[in-house]
PDB file of C-alpha atoms in Angstrom:
ATOM      1  CA  MET E   1      -0.218  -0.114   0.157  1.00  0.00           C
ATOM      2  CA  PRO E   2       1.394   3.387  -0.612  1.00  0.00           C
ATOM      3  CA  ILE E   3       0.462   5.199   2.413  1.00  0.00           C
ATOM      4  CA  VAL E   4       3.088   4.634   5.473  1.00  0.00           C
ATOM      5  CA  VAL E   5       2.124   5.391   8.655  1.00  0.00           C
ATOM      6  CA  ASP E   6       4.847   6.852  10.992  1.00  0.00           C
ATOM      7  CA  ILE E   7       3.355   6.636  14.204  1.00  0.00           C
ATOM      8  CA  ASP E   8       6.358   4.001  15.313  1.00  0.00           C
ATOM      9  CA  VAL E   9       8.474   7.450  14.669  1.00  0.00           C
ATOM     10  CA  LEU E  10       6.251  10.151  16.535  1.00  0.00           C
ATOM     11  CA  LEU E  11       6.111   7.267  19.502  1.00  0.00           C
ATOM     12  CA  ALA E  12      10.200   6.981  19.696  1.00  0.00           C
ATOM     13  CA  ARG E  13       9.990  10.800  19.561  1.00  0.00           C
ATOM     14  CA  ARG E  14       8.018  11.054  22.565  1.00  0.00           C
ATOM     15  CA  LYS E  15       9.011   8.172  24.290  1.00  0.00           C
ATOM     16  CA  MET E  16       5.605   7.111  24.837  1.00  0.00           C
ATOM     17  CA  SER E  17       4.602   3.018  24.319  1.00  0.00           C
ATOM     18  CA  VAL E  18       1.593   1.980  22.376  1.00  0.00           C
ATOM     19  CA  GLY E  19      -0.384   1.120  25.331  1.00  0.00           C
ATOM     20  CA  GLU E  20      -0.385   4.215  26.494  1.00  0.00           C
ATOM     21  CA  LEU E  21      -1.399   5.892  23.064  1.00  0.00           C
ATOM     22  CA  ALA E  22      -4.153   3.881  22.735  1.00  0.00           C
ATOM     23  CA  GLU E  23      -5.282   4.347  26.047  1.00  0.00           C
ATOM     24  CA  ARG E  24      -5.056   8.136  25.778  1.00  0.00           C
ATOM     25  CA  VAL E  25      -6.862   7.977  22.381  1.00  0.00           C
ATOM     26  CA  GLY E  26      -9.453   5.976  23.537  1.00  0.00           C
ATOM     27  CA  ILE E  27      -8.886   2.828  20.974  1.00  0.00           C
ATOM     28  CA  THR E  28      -7.765  -0.718  21.553  1.00  0.00           C
ATOM     29  CA  PRO E  29      -3.903  -1.402  21.442  1.00  0.00           C
ATOM     30  CA  ALA E  30      -5.162  -4.511  18.854  1.00  0.00           C
ATOM     31  CA  ASN E  31      -7.024  -1.554  16.241  1.00  0.00           C
ATOM     32  CA  LEU E  32      -3.673   0.497  17.197  1.00  0.00           C
ATOM     33  CA  ALA E  33      -1.611  -1.821  15.939  1.00  0.00           C
ATOM     34  CA  VAL E  34      -3.469  -2.685  12.822  1.00  0.00           C
ATOM     35  CA  LEU E  35      -3.139   1.174  12.156  1.00  0.00           C
ATOM     36  CA  LYS E  36       0.399   1.503  13.040  1.00  0.00           C
ATOM     37  CA  ASN E  37       1.086  -1.874  11.141  1.00  0.00           C
ATOM     38  CA  GLY E  38      -0.226  -0.327   7.817  1.00  0.00           C
ATOM     39  CA  ARG E  39      -3.509  -3.270   7.501  1.00  0.00           C
ATOM     40  CA  ALA E  40      -6.061  -0.959   8.479  1.00  0.00           C
ATOM     41  CA  LYS E  41      -7.752   0.075   5.143  1.00  0.00           C
ATOM     42  CA  ALA E  42      -9.399   3.395   6.846  1.00  0.00           C
ATOM     43  CA  VAL E  43      -8.981   5.809   9.747  1.00  0.00           C
ATOM     44  CA  ARG E  44     -11.642   8.018  11.063  1.00  0.00           C
ATOM     45  CA  PHE E  45     -10.974  11.474  11.160  1.00  0.00           C
ATOM     46  CA  THR E  46     -11.784  11.619  14.906  1.00  0.00           C
ATOM     47  CA  THR E  47      -9.108   8.854  15.808  1.00  0.00           C
ATOM     48  CA  LEU E  48      -6.717  11.069  13.171  1.00  0.00           C
ATOM     49  CA  ALA E  49      -7.435  14.023  15.594  1.00  0.00           C
ATOM     50  CA  ALA E  50      -7.405  12.137  18.903  1.00  0.00           C
ATOM     51  CA  LEU E  51      -3.806  10.809  17.272  1.00  0.00           C
ATOM     52  CA  CYS E  52      -2.402  14.540  16.369  1.00  0.00           C
ATOM     53  CA  GLU E  53      -3.977  15.798  19.387  1.00  0.00           C
ATOM     54  CA  VAL E  54      -2.084  13.245  21.915  1.00  0.00           C
ATOM     55  CA  LEU E  55       1.067  13.368  19.863  1.00  0.00           C
ATOM     56  CA  ASP E  56       1.233  17.132  19.037  1.00  0.00           C
ATOM     57  CA  CYS E  57       1.527  16.585  15.813  1.00  0.00           C
ATOM     58  CA  GLN E  58      -0.450  17.234  12.347  1.00  0.00           C
ATOM     59  CA  PRO E  59      -2.224  14.254  10.530  1.00  0.00           C
ATOM     60  CA  GLY E  60       0.937  14.666   7.792  1.00  0.00           C
ATOM     61  CA  ASP E  61       3.434  13.552  10.456  1.00  0.00           C
ATOM     62  CA  LEU E  62       1.479  10.444  10.761  1.00  0.00           C
ATOM     63  CA  LEU E  63       0.809   9.610   7.203  1.00  0.00           C
ATOM     64  CA  ARG E  64       2.779   9.687   4.418  1.00  0.00           C
ATOM     65  CA  TRP E  65       2.330   9.042   0.190  1.00  0.00           C
ATOM     66  CA  GLU E  66       5.306   6.199  -1.227  1.00  0.00           C
ATOM     67  CA  ALA E  67       5.348   5.920  -4.839  1.00  0.00           C
ATOM     68  CA  GLY E  68       5.462   2.040  -5.753  1.00  0.00           C
ATOM     69  CA  GLU E  69       2.761  -0.269  -5.836  1.00  0.00           C
ATOM     70  CA  THR E  70      -1.020   0.461  -6.919  1.00  0.00           C
ATOM     71  CA  THR E  71      -4.124  -0.879  -6.227  1.00  0.00           C
ATOM     72  CA  ALA E  72      -7.051  -1.043  -8.048  1.00  0.00           C
ATOM     73  CA  GLY E  73     -10.763  -0.991  -7.099  1.00  0.00           C
TER      74      GLY E  73
END
């Protein structure tokens, strides 16, 4: 998938665990893992906003597009 999720980078910079982030955002650690590992098919704007608030970042700090394989459909 050409969209890359950089949650790990921001977690490392903030010295925060996945469990702490999940708790502060209000999602399960399993759902956060799906998102951070790039397996999510969608993300709600409310979740994206909560991630940005907790991590003190912009959406573009979390998500980026990489040229490469594209999927149709």
